[in-house]
Each structure stands twice: as structure tokens, then as C-alpha cells.
């Protein structure tokens, strides 16, 4: 077996290891960050489970760390107290970036990890099978439920040779992105192998697995070897080490060979991580801002090599240079070695140990500016400046750009510095985490006005009569259903408040109509619910009383979200019947007669009946009948409805 198969086999609770088939995995660890965590913990609370059932769950605060108004502070206090109550480790704001902290303090070879952040695969650098997931999946994993994925194909990335000159780990993953594109990894795990693996430290490996997320991959991972043991020993966690390597002759679905010695510094151009060119080709391009940090490139080695380059030079006065160390451990090591001073003296700005500019928390570039970043994403507008051009590079390249104020040919950079090694006595920051008490039952969860517990939705009786609240056309997106934007997403932990915005950009009367009746139905055209996986596009309509969606066809992820929140997704047998529904008309669905995958006649008041079908499994139907997944799990865990 390869490493991926070994970890899956050790955690398999359902399904077979055949590519494409659904498998259920036992999850050892979970992580959340604050932006997605508040809803994940509200969902966990709604399941009625008294304590997390994983080996370890950690709640990190790294996204919204700036205190603008009361909402962020309230969120942090809620996250701290809910963690105490249910047995979750809490990492306070400013301690560091979730993935960097998890790698340093908690990730283990051979463990399964799901996190409500897409760069959770960072822990693949240490040999965890680490996957990004939605908040509800993480809440379910905390409740001890399996995590379901399609059994991935396993791609072997054979690393030959070793990195030379100014090429670094970031250039390995940029090279792969240029080769495979941002769609090249869907349904796949990238498993690194070959003699080049031993030349890379764990933090370097984590750079590569972090940005494997940009390939669209299920995850990426490295074997656990002597380098892994050395890293864990430096972190004071040698006991967490175990060897984990592929068997000789292990089978893979495909093989990609990368000769590390042939790589040169690369850059992803605006506005996609796969628009990769060599830095050489960009020589002469003026740069307004350099930002060094993020969960991709904020390790001790990254920061130390930047400090080393700055020690001999100043940053260009026209290039605003921002540095965010990945954790307080990294910052403490820099301080101890006298490396903070060179950063400050060079003219760089030292930011908090958090996501910072990566999530648009400060550090937006100037209008129409060029920003060079060590981050993993350069989508248009993500920096907070709509017309800025963002390039993604390694820390070494970023430092040289900051010094020169423009891209230059690496051939003019002189001799490349060696990759810094971790010292033997790495300072621990373990006592900065807030560990939960053995019994949290007495802990009071503190909520501000913006944190509202999830309501318990009713399940279905034998039949439901509901009013047609909307006749939507084709290709309605989750953005139409539940618009985004800072003012609205700030309400994500307050379902009654966010529900006031359902369909607000396309139909101002929807919310009032929904409130005026007990039960509602949405009738829709083709591909209803396409676009992002936004859970609120199902949760908020359910809050407003929507019980069923009857469509010509449904987008896959939204359909799954409808099931999760207890809304019945039905498909018209005959698409022409769409015209027979009238806005405000009453529809009766004989829910008791609905069978998994079957067809049923629904009654339109004064207009006869219409045949609808569904593609639900029996379990999905049971979930809907129970009023959604949270009720379903509460029933199975506690026996109480
Ligand atoms: Fe944070 Fe950016 Fe990573 S938002 S978790 S540093 S991708």
C-alpha cells in the first residue's frame, strides 16, 4: 500500500477503497478557525452531544483578529467559552495561524484531521491525512461521526535531486500548479515520494502540501521519516512520531516526476495561482508592496532567511513591506536570535502572528498597485484592492523584490543563503493554549448579541401543505439565494438576522411573503443552487419556513445542503409542469408516500396534481424526515428528538 491507503485503511468505517466510491473515515483530530468556527460550534451545540469525541479538537482565532466593533471580540469570547464547555483546545487571537500552530503543536503522522479551512492539508507535511471541509462536517466529526469522501485517486509525485540556488519549496508547488492547473487535483491525493523527500524539512514539506489545496486536491501528504522525527523532537513531541512510508512496489493511479535540481524561482501571476512564470521573465516590473507570511510561508526558516537577506540591506522606500510570523514560537525564536532588529531596521513592518493581509485584515495594496506575496491565493479583489495585481512567490524571492523595489533576474542576486535549520532547543508556547477542564458541564457559554443558538427545526409529519413563495428561473446561484458582502457575512452566526437578506438582491418581497405563511415552497428551473457551497443558502430559507424545493434540476452541493437542513429536494418528472405552479398557490406534498428514489404525485390547490421524483438515499430521506442532519444526529446520539 501507499501511505494514503495505509492511513485510510486504518480509519475506514464504511465503503471500499475503490477510487470514486464513497468511504467513511474515523476522524482523530479537528481544527476550526474563527471565521468558520462560530457556526461549526453552534451546529455542534445543536447536536446535543456533551463533549467532543475526537482525540483532539482545536479552535484557532487567526482570521478576524482586528477589533473593529464588538462582533469579533464577541466571537472570540464565544469560541473560548464554548471550547471550555465541550472539551476543545482554544488558541487565542495573536498566538498564530491555525495551520502553522497545528503543525508545530498537534499534528501527528498517520492521524486523520478535518478542518473548517481549505488549507488544512498543511498538516500533510508531517504525514497526517488532513482535509478541508465545511463547518457542518467538522461539527459532525467532533460529535464522533465519520467523515465521508469519495475514495481519491493517489498520485505519486516522485521527487528527484535536491533544490539548488534560490529555488525553494514554494517553487516546487508553483511548478506543479503551472503543470496541472487549479483543476488538476480534483478527486486526488498527491503523495510525495522519491529521494528528494529526504532533502526537505517538515516546514518545507508543509509549504508544498498547504498549496496543494490550490490544485483542488482532496489533500497532499509526505511520508513520515527521520526528518519528521527530527522536527517532532525539536518541538518536544518525539513521542508523537511513528514511521509511515509506502510499501516497496506500492501502486499509484499516476506518477509525476519532478527534478528538484532543475527548479528556479517562480511566480504565479494575477489572478490565479496556476498562472506560473519564472521570476526571471518578470524582471523590471515595479512593485508597490511585499507581504511575507500566511499559512503557506511563515515558518521559522522562512522568516530567518528573510531576516538574513534584510540584515545586509534596506527595503526599497517605495515598497511597503509587511511581515507576519506564523506563530509566537517563530517570533520568539527570531527575537532570541536577534533577528527582529534586522527586520525592523530594514524598514519592514512587523504585523501580528495571524492571517492578516492574506484575508484582507489590513495591508490592502495601493490602487492599481502591484503586490508580491508569499501567500497561496491571488484572486482578484481578495487583497481588498479590487484593481491590484497580486503575484505569489517564495519568501526568498519576496525579500529580494522588497530590497530592489522591483522584480529582478535571480542571476543578479548573488549566492543563495542555506535553508536555516531548526535549533535543538525550540521554545515551547504550549502554555498559551487554553486547555479545557476535564468536566466542562459547569461552564457558561458567553454569547454576544450576534451569536444566536441554532433553532431546532421540526421534522415532517405525513404530509405538508405549503405556499409557493417564489418561481425562480434557471441557474439561480447560492449568491442569489443568500447574498455575501461584509455586512451580511458578519451575521453568519445569527440566522434570524441573516435570513432577512434571503433573495434580497433579486426579490425584495420574498422574506415578507415567507413570514406571512407557515410553510413555503420554492419552485425553480434548471440547476438551482449552483455556485459556492454556502450552507446559509439552505439554512436561512429553512428558518423562513421553506420545506421543499421543486426544480427542473438541482446543483449537487446545494442539494446536499438542502438535505442537511431538512428541506425536501424534489425534481419535476415533466419539466413542462413548471408552468402549472402559481406564485402564492398552495401545494400539498404527501411526505409519508415519498420513497428513496421514487416518484409521487403532489397536489396543486385547484390545479390537479403533478408528478415529482427524487434522487435521495434512504438515509437522506430519514435525515429530512427528522428535520435535518443536526436533529438526526441528536436522535442517534442521545435518543431525544
Ligand atoms: Fe489564513 Fe490565508 Fe491561510 S486566511 S489560514 S493565512 S490562506
XYZ file of C-alpha atoms and ligand atoms in Angstrom:
648
model
C 0.000 0.000 0.000
C 0.947 3.604 -0.430
C 0.876 5.972 2.585
C -2.580 7.341 1.725
C -4.081 3.847 1.557
C -2.441 2.887 4.852
C -3.998 5.818 6.699
C -7.381 5.310 5.038
C -7.372 1.568 5.779
C -6.623 2.282 9.450
C -9.583 4.699 9.690
C -12.136 3.137 7.348
C -15.600 2.717 8.883
C -17.644 2.283 5.699
C -17.203 1.759 1.983
C -14.444 0.130 -0.012
C -11.133 1.545 -1.152
C -12.119 1.763 -4.814
C -11.478 5.133 -6.467
C -14.626 7.224 -6.729
C -16.722 5.206 -4.259
C -17.904 6.804 -1.018
C -15.848 5.986 2.069
C -16.431 6.960 5.691
C -13.377 7.772 7.812
C -12.938 7.927 11.573
C -11.514 11.342 12.374
C -8.803 11.697 15.037
C -8.423 15.480 15.093
C -10.386 18.566 14.051
C -9.463 22.203 13.750
C -11.506 25.327 13.181
C -10.618 28.959 12.612
C -12.765 31.821 13.852
C -14.396 32.824 10.551
C -15.945 29.379 10.055
C -15.714 28.179 13.654
C -18.588 30.101 15.202
C -21.159 28.338 13.007
C -19.395 24.972 13.398
C -19.697 25.201 17.203
C -23.335 26.381 17.009
C -24.006 23.283 14.901
C -22.099 21.085 17.343
C -24.155 22.503 20.230
C -27.376 21.814 18.319
C -26.482 18.092 18.179
C -26.809 17.802 21.934
C -23.511 15.949 22.416
C -21.941 16.819 25.772
C -18.265 16.608 24.785
C -16.177 16.268 21.628
C -15.458 12.652 20.776
C -12.236 13.171 18.816
C -8.747 12.603 20.248
C -8.146 16.335 19.833
C -10.107 19.333 18.621
C -8.591 22.806 18.444
C -10.278 26.182 17.917
C -7.896 28.783 16.484
C -8.516 32.523 16.210
C -6.411 33.892 13.363
C -8.700 35.416 10.703
C -10.680 38.290 12.231
C -8.217 39.351 14.891
C -8.535 43.110 14.459
C -11.047 44.564 16.877
C -13.417 46.556 14.723
C -16.694 46.904 16.619
C -17.935 44.346 19.115
C -18.558 41.414 16.804
C -15.041 39.987 16.559
C -14.440 40.256 20.297
C -17.798 38.625 20.993
C -16.947 35.837 18.565
C -13.622 35.227 20.298
C -15.276 35.073 23.734
C -17.939 32.683 22.433
C -15.248 30.471 20.878
C -13.220 30.456 24.114
C -16.156 29.536 26.352
C -17.755 27.005 24.006
C -14.331 25.316 23.721
C -14.075 25.088 27.512
C -17.528 23.599 27.788
C -17.184 20.889 25.164
C -13.540 19.866 25.517
C -11.840 21.828 22.752
C -8.360 23.394 22.994
C -8.548 27.164 22.404
C -5.828 29.186 20.697
C -6.346 32.899 21.497
C -6.010 35.653 18.869
C -2.385 36.574 18.209
C -0.984 33.121 19.061
C -0.534 32.348 15.405
C -2.021 30.993 12.185
C -4.037 27.794 12.590
C -2.057 25.596 10.202
C 1.376 26.742 11.376
C 0.336 26.238 15.018
C -1.213 22.869 14.322
C 1.920 21.633 12.594
C 4.141 22.811 15.440
C 1.981 21.651 18.335
C -0.553 18.965 17.484
C -0.359 17.317 14.031
C 0.718 13.651 14.054
C 1.926 11.240 11.393
C -0.806 8.777 10.423
C -3.652 10.774 12.007
C -6.792 11.931 10.213
C -7.621 15.637 10.517
C -10.555 17.636 9.179
C -10.566 21.396 9.469
C -13.037 24.100 8.516
C -10.383 25.796 6.424
C -9.258 24.844 2.940
C -5.550 24.843 3.816
C -5.911 22.114 6.446
C -3.726 19.854 4.197
C -0.717 21.775 5.585
C -0.528 19.006 8.211
C 0.178 16.584 5.349
C 3.746 17.835 5.679
C 4.068 15.764 8.845
C 2.206 12.758 7.393
C -1.373 13.464 8.561
C -4.256 12.789 6.187
C -5.591 16.329 6.549
C -8.618 17.641 4.694
C -10.501 20.924 4.460
C -14.271 20.638 4.981
C -17.422 22.625 5.644
C -18.296 23.687 9.199
C -21.068 21.106 9.490
C -18.725 18.244 8.524
C -16.288 19.400 11.188
C -19.104 19.637 13.760
C -20.149 16.083 12.879
C -16.567 14.841 13.186
C -16.388 16.455 16.643
C -19.538 14.515 17.542
C -17.755 11.302 16.571
C -19.472 10.865 13.207
C -17.409 9.615 10.254
C -16.250 11.996 7.537
C -17.383 10.928 4.080
C -15.345 11.486 0.926
C -15.044 9.906 -2.484
C -12.125 7.443 -2.335
C -9.430 9.536 -4.009
C -7.016 8.535 -6.732
C -3.483 8.596 -5.358
C -0.907 10.392 -7.490
C 2.742 9.747 -6.739
C 4.881 12.847 -7.024
C 8.384 11.437 -7.372
C 10.944 14.000 -6.204
C 14.443 13.564 -7.675
C 17.581 15.526 -6.812
C 17.612 18.482 -4.428
C 16.802 22.191 -4.565
C 19.691 24.412 -5.597
C 20.397 28.153 -5.706
C 17.399 30.390 -4.987
C 14.776 27.721 -5.684
C 12.721 26.785 -2.610
C 9.812 24.610 -1.511
C 7.326 27.215 -2.769
C 8.731 26.803 -6.259
C 8.017 23.060 -6.140
C 4.292 23.619 -5.668
C 4.192 26.588 -8.058
C 5.808 24.341 -10.662
C 3.147 21.679 -10.070
C 0.363 24.277 -10.293
C 1.735 25.526 -13.602
C 1.803 21.930 -14.822
C -1.601 20.723 -13.620
C -3.695 23.940 -13.189
C -6.130 24.729 -10.384
C -8.460 21.948 -11.540
C -5.745 19.323 -11.854
C -6.123 17.777 -8.424
C -9.861 17.211 -8.070
C -10.578 13.793 -6.523
C -6.871 13.137 -5.983
C -4.335 12.868 -3.191
C -0.800 13.950 -4.086
C 1.606 11.676 -2.239
C 5.250 12.731 -2.331
C 7.937 10.085 -2.668
C 11.438 9.509 -4.007
C 14.946 10.509 -2.915
C 14.124 14.245 -2.964
C 11.788 13.845 0.024
C 14.659 13.395 2.493
C 16.196 16.701 1.342
C 13.150 18.660 2.560
C 12.403 19.604 6.186
C 8.875 19.276 7.608
C 8.156 23.034 7.285
C 9.288 22.892 3.632
C 7.042 19.874 3.041
C 4.174 21.770 4.681
C 4.590 24.634 2.174
C 4.007 22.108 -0.596
C 1.023 20.327 0.989
C -0.526 23.673 2.022
C -0.716 24.940 -1.512
C -1.786 21.567 -2.887
C -5.207 22.968 -1.938
C -4.894 25.269 -4.953
C -4.774 22.180 -7.193
C -8.265 21.345 -5.938
C -6.840 18.163 -4.402
C -8.520 16.145 -1.635
C -5.189 16.548 0.148
C -1.426 16.129 -0.225
C 0.944 14.294 2.055
C 4.524 13.286 2.716
C 5.736 10.082 4.338
C 6.852 10.212 7.967
C 10.597 9.600 8.089
C 13.700 10.591 10.000
C 13.206 14.272 9.053
C 9.739 14.064 10.587
C 11.172 12.559 13.768
C 13.770 15.356 13.968
C 11.068 18.015 13.595
C 8.855 16.451 16.250
C 11.847 16.103 18.592
C 12.652 19.818 18.133
C 9.005 20.585 19.017
C 9.317 18.448 22.166
C 6.936 15.854 20.702
C 9.167 12.963 19.653
C 6.682 10.561 21.262
C 4.165 11.539 18.541
C 6.476 10.187 15.836
C 5.963 6.940 14.016
C 7.411 5.838 10.740
C 4.983 5.830 7.843
C 6.293 5.048 4.376
C 4.870 3.408 1.271
C 5.496 -0.319 0.823
C 8.050 -1.264 -1.803
C 6.186 -1.619 -5.093
C 3.105 0.260 -3.807
C 0.608 1.023 -6.577
C -0.422 4.545 -7.612
C -3.005 5.831 -10.070
C -0.463 8.061 -11.787
C 3.124 9.264 -11.387
C 4.574 12.759 -11.850
C 8.356 13.207 -11.685
C 9.901 16.489 -10.537
C 13.665 17.013 -10.643
C 14.210 19.474 -7.785
C 17.651 20.433 -9.084
C 16.107 21.869 -12.254
C 13.696 24.270 -10.491
C 14.230 28.038 -10.445
C 12.331 30.839 -8.630
C 8.776 31.042 -9.946
C 5.819 33.393 -9.557
C 2.070 32.963 -10.015
C 0.735 35.975 -11.906
C -2.600 37.714 -11.329
C -5.267 36.458 -10.749
C -4.797 32.690 -10.487
C -2.314 30.524 -8.591
C -1.688 28.450 -11.730
C -0.563 31.341 -13.986
C 3.046 30.481 -13.264
C 6.130 32.002 -14.929
C 9.783 32.228 -13.916
C 10.721 35.285 -11.834
C 13.371 35.987 -14.477
C 10.661 36.803 -17.009
C 9.179 39.459 -14.711
C 12.445 41.423 -14.338
C 11.850 45.175 -14.448
C 8.298 45.105 -13.046
C 7.959 47.729 -10.274
C 6.392 46.525 -7.021
C 4.400 48.662 -4.561
C 4.021 46.164 -1.760
C 5.594 42.965 -0.458
C 3.799 40.796 2.114
C 5.590 37.888 3.766
C 3.697 35.387 5.909
C 0.408 33.377 5.708
C -0.154 29.712 6.469
C 1.994 28.890 3.421
C 5.238 30.675 4.273
C 5.578 31.878 7.858
C 7.823 29.259 9.470
C 10.977 29.952 11.438
C 13.132 29.015 8.440
C 11.167 31.302 6.110
C 11.401 34.260 8.487
C 15.052 33.659 9.325
C 16.110 33.571 5.704
C 14.240 36.843 5.060
C 15.875 38.445 8.119
C 19.239 37.255 6.821
C 18.723 38.983 3.468
C 17.418 42.152 5.122
C 20.370 42.185 7.519
C 22.595 43.346 4.720
C 20.168 45.745 3.047
C 17.170 48.028 3.425
C 13.814 47.555 1.760
C 13.084 49.937 -1.107
C 11.332 53.015 0.392
C 8.640 52.832 -2.286
C 7.809 49.216 -1.443
C 5.641 48.837 1.657
C 6.893 45.616 3.243
C 4.760 43.651 5.720
C 5.853 40.625 7.716
C 3.566 38.308 9.728
C 5.348 35.463 11.547
C 3.235 32.300 11.627
C 3.263 31.826 15.372
C 4.536 33.248 18.627
C 7.004 30.371 18.676
C 8.502 31.652 15.427
C 8.524 35.220 16.730
C 10.156 34.164 19.995
C 12.917 32.345 18.130
C 13.546 35.354 15.905
C 13.698 37.625 18.959
C 16.017 35.275 20.815
C 18.438 35.149 17.900
C 18.437 38.923 17.416
C 16.612 38.647 14.092
C 13.739 41.036 14.840
C 16.061 44.016 14.730
C 17.285 43.431 11.166
C 13.647 43.191 10.030
C 12.754 46.463 11.757
C 15.960 48.249 10.728
C 15.432 47.260 7.096
C 12.186 49.257 7.168
C 9.740 46.332 7.160
C 6.530 46.429 9.208
C 6.070 43.633 11.717
C 2.435 42.522 11.981
C 0.629 40.270 14.438
C 1.038 36.494 14.179
C -2.195 35.965 12.229
C -3.593 35.685 8.696
C -3.534 39.485 8.341
C -3.239 40.699 4.734
C -3.988 37.178 3.399
C -7.611 37.560 4.499
C -7.712 41.299 3.832
C -7.312 42.231 7.529
C -5.177 45.264 6.822
C -2.422 45.544 4.260
C -4.515 46.190 1.162
C -2.237 47.372 -1.686
C -2.494 50.845 -3.280
C -4.987 51.397 -6.111
C -3.901 49.608 -9.281
C -0.826 48.533 -7.292
C 1.437 45.519 -7.679
C 1.697 43.353 -4.559
C 4.131 40.451 -4.241
C 3.097 37.950 -1.587
C 4.263 34.642 -0.168
C 0.620 33.556 0.178
C -1.370 30.865 -1.620
C -4.158 32.802 -3.365
C -4.157 35.822 -5.656
C -7.799 36.009 -6.757
C -8.995 39.374 -7.970
C -10.071 41.590 -5.075
C -9.017 39.180 -2.288
C -6.343 41.653 -1.152
C -9.061 44.244 -0.504
C -7.983 46.360 -3.518
C -10.130 45.478 -6.499
C -7.671 46.611 -9.188
C -4.431 45.411 -7.558
C -2.237 42.797 -9.248
C -1.039 40.129 -6.812
C 1.900 37.797 -7.527
C 2.651 34.714 -5.420
C 6.297 33.854 -4.726
C 8.655 32.282 -2.180
C 9.968 34.248 0.839
C 13.439 34.463 -0.749
C 12.001 35.995 -3.920
C 9.746 38.309 -1.883
C 12.704 39.566 0.157
C 14.766 40.288 -2.952
C 11.804 42.106 -4.530
C 11.381 44.183 -1.340
C 15.055 45.176 -1.378
C 15.148 46.055 -5.076
C 11.628 47.528 -5.310
C 11.027 45.516 -8.460
C 11.329 42.017 -9.873
C 14.897 41.282 -10.950
C 16.652 38.303 -12.503
C 17.744 35.828 -9.756
C 21.060 35.566 -11.634
C 21.848 39.041 -10.192
C 21.076 38.077 -6.575
C 24.466 36.623 -5.707
C 24.884 33.461 -3.693
C 21.711 31.970 -2.233
C 21.539 31.511 1.545
C 21.335 27.993 3.014
C 17.953 26.883 4.366
C 18.069 27.595 8.146
C 17.876 24.542 10.411
C 15.675 24.474 13.492
C 17.699 24.922 16.713
C 17.732 21.985 19.137
C 16.031 23.992 21.910
C 12.883 25.387 20.336
C 10.923 27.402 22.939
C 7.514 25.953 23.716
C 4.382 28.093 23.597
C 2.158 25.273 24.790
C 1.021 27.144 27.882
C -0.504 29.869 25.682
C -3.222 27.453 24.590
C -6.239 27.220 26.852
C -6.845 23.548 27.561
C -10.379 22.543 28.543
C -11.270 21.285 32.027
C -11.937 17.558 32.389
C -15.584 18.376 33.133
C -16.987 21.369 31.269
C -20.605 20.923 32.307
C -20.482 23.924 34.636
C -19.005 26.304 32.055
C -21.315 29.072 30.870
C -21.083 29.765 27.119
C -20.936 33.540 26.652
C -22.614 34.929 23.537
C -22.839 38.491 22.351
C -25.980 39.709 20.608
C -24.627 38.467 17.271
C -24.314 34.818 18.362
C -27.683 33.107 18.349
C -28.074 29.378 19.084
C -29.434 27.375 16.166
C -33.137 26.702 16.429
C -34.436 23.157 16.379
C -36.315 22.631 13.142
C -39.466 20.492 13.022
C -39.390 17.246 11.150
C -42.150 16.208 8.733
C -45.486 14.621 9.526
C -47.405 12.539 6.971
C -47.936 15.464 4.642
C -47.190 19.163 4.340
C -49.141 21.941 2.671
C -47.041 24.927 1.678
C -47.337 28.101 -0.324
C -45.257 28.829 -3.453
C -43.048 31.694 -2.264
C -41.011 32.097 -5.438
C -40.956 30.882 -9.023
C -37.266 31.142 -9.839
C -35.756 30.827 -13.313
C -32.761 28.752 -14.443
C -29.235 28.884 -12.974
C -30.101 30.508 -9.656
C -26.848 30.620 -7.640
C -26.327 30.357 -3.894
C -25.287 34.027 -4.191
C -28.795 34.879 -5.397
C -30.306 32.896 -2.531
C -28.007 34.122 0.248
C -26.001 37.171 -0.873
C -22.481 37.743 0.534
C -20.668 41.007 1.354
C -19.129 42.154 4.638
C -22.375 43.463 6.187
C -24.220 40.218 5.534
C -21.493 37.663 6.291
C -20.942 39.392 9.648
C -24.344 37.908 10.549
C -23.384 34.303 9.809
C -23.757 33.263 13.473
C -27.136 34.984 13.726
C -29.508 33.054 11.491
C -32.624 35.161 12.215
C -30.725 38.310 11.191
C -29.003 36.869 8.103
C -32.334 35.411 6.946
C -33.633 38.953 6.384
C -31.345 39.006 3.324
C -32.550 35.832 1.576
C -33.104 36.615 -2.128
C -32.838 40.328 -1.208
C -30.860 41.206 -4.334
C -33.338 39.594 -6.737
C -36.742 39.643 -4.988
C -37.384 42.173 -2.242
C -40.744 40.701 -1.263
C -39.551 37.141 -0.601
C -38.877 37.462 3.129
C -42.220 39.190 3.825
C -44.112 36.520 1.857
C -42.304 33.754 3.726
C -43.074 35.295 7.103
C -46.729 35.683 6.219
C -47.293 31.914 5.916
C -46.349 28.845 7.965
C -44.760 26.699 5.284
C -43.184 27.698 1.997
C -42.032 26.058 -1.223
C -39.609 27.318 -3.861
C -40.287 26.329 -7.471
C -37.200 26.626 -9.670
C -35.842 25.991 -13.151
C -32.644 24.168 -14.141
C -29.523 23.923 -11.966
C -30.989 25.556 -8.878
C -28.363 26.394 -6.216
C -25.248 26.354 -8.385
C -22.082 28.146 -7.225
C -20.473 28.199 -3.798
C -21.151 25.614 -1.111
C -22.627 28.267 1.219
C -24.662 26.421 3.899
C -26.691 29.515 4.738
C -28.364 29.273 1.324
C -30.280 26.300 2.780
C -30.229 27.167 6.489
C -31.692 30.667 6.143
C -34.593 29.660 3.831
C -35.379 26.829 6.282
C -35.504 29.403 9.088
C -38.069 31.282 6.967
C -40.224 28.161 6.715
C -39.179 26.736 3.337
C -39.957 22.984 3.455
C -39.326 21.876 -0.131
C -37.678 22.951 -3.381
C -39.313 21.696 -6.561
C -36.978 22.234 -9.508
C -36.265 21.106 -13.060
C -32.780 20.184 -11.769
C -30.635 20.881 -8.692
C -26.929 21.647 -8.258
C -25.164 18.835 -6.385
C -23.727 20.628 -3.349
C -26.801 22.747 -2.722
C -28.950 19.630 -2.919
C -26.793 18.096 -0.171
C -27.187 21.252 1.923
C -30.970 21.143 1.480
C -30.958 17.597 2.848
C -28.729 18.622 5.771
C -31.157 21.329 6.832
C -34.323 19.288 6.322
C -35.613 20.765 3.052
C -37.090 18.217 0.640
C -35.423 18.451 -2.817
C -37.870 17.314 -5.488
C -37.461 17.152 -9.271
C -40.269 17.622 -11.797
C -40.925 14.433 -13.772
C -42.116 16.599 -16.650
C -40.309 19.936 -16.896
C -43.321 21.487 -18.629
C -45.243 21.179 -15.334
C -43.162 24.122 -14.093
C -45.753 26.388 -15.748
C -48.612 24.919 -13.720
C -47.339 26.370 -10.444
C -48.632 29.827 -9.493
C -46.905 32.233 -7.124
C -48.874 32.146 -3.850
C -50.590 28.857 -4.801
C -50.880 26.043 -2.249
C -49.087 22.732 -2.794
C -49.593 19.551 -0.745
C -46.754 17.018 -0.609
C -47.678 13.569 0.781
C -44.364 13.188 2.620
C -45.224 9.739 4.011
C -45.596 8.465 0.435
C -42.168 9.723 -0.669
C -39.735 6.836 -1.117
C -35.999 6.981 -1.747
C -35.509 7.423 -5.472
C -39.263 7.065 -6.088
C -41.947 9.183 -7.700
C -45.002 10.748 -6.049
C -47.988 12.908 -7.026
C -48.247 16.291 -5.322
C -51.463 18.291 -5.299
C -51.746 21.875 -6.543
C -54.761 23.595 -4.995
C -57.358 23.959 -7.712
C -54.954 22.751 -10.429
C -54.801 18.959 -10.225
C -51.604 17.072 -9.481
C -48.012 16.955 -10.686
C -45.553 14.047 -10.582
C -42.214 14.701 -8.835
C -39.269 12.380 -8.269
C -36.191 12.472 -6.062
C -32.696 11.009 -6.051
C -32.448 10.623 -2.281
C -30.940 7.661 -0.486
C -32.930 6.105 2.365
C -30.579 7.732 4.867
C -31.052 11.149 3.270
C -34.808 10.707 3.403
C -34.575 9.765 7.096
C -32.483 12.898 7.712
C -35.099 15.096 6.022
C -37.955 13.437 7.902
C -36.098 14.109 11.176
C -35.871 17.816 10.279
C -32.237 17.799 9.159
C -28.877 16.319 9.977
C -28.469 18.002 13.360
C -31.771 16.513 14.580
C -30.865 13.164 13.039
C -27.529 13.038 14.871
C -29.108 14.297 18.094
C -31.614 11.439 17.837
C -28.953 8.815 17.189
C -26.570 10.099 19.913
C -28.999 10.979 22.669
C -32.230 9.238 21.695
C -34.004 12.569 22.220
C -35.763 14.385 19.394
Fe -5.173 32.377 6.939
Fe -4.668 32.955 4.466
Fe -4.024 30.670 5.385
S -6.507 33.437 5.537
S -5.430 30.209 7.026
S -3.217 32.567 6.073
S -4.879 31.070 3.391
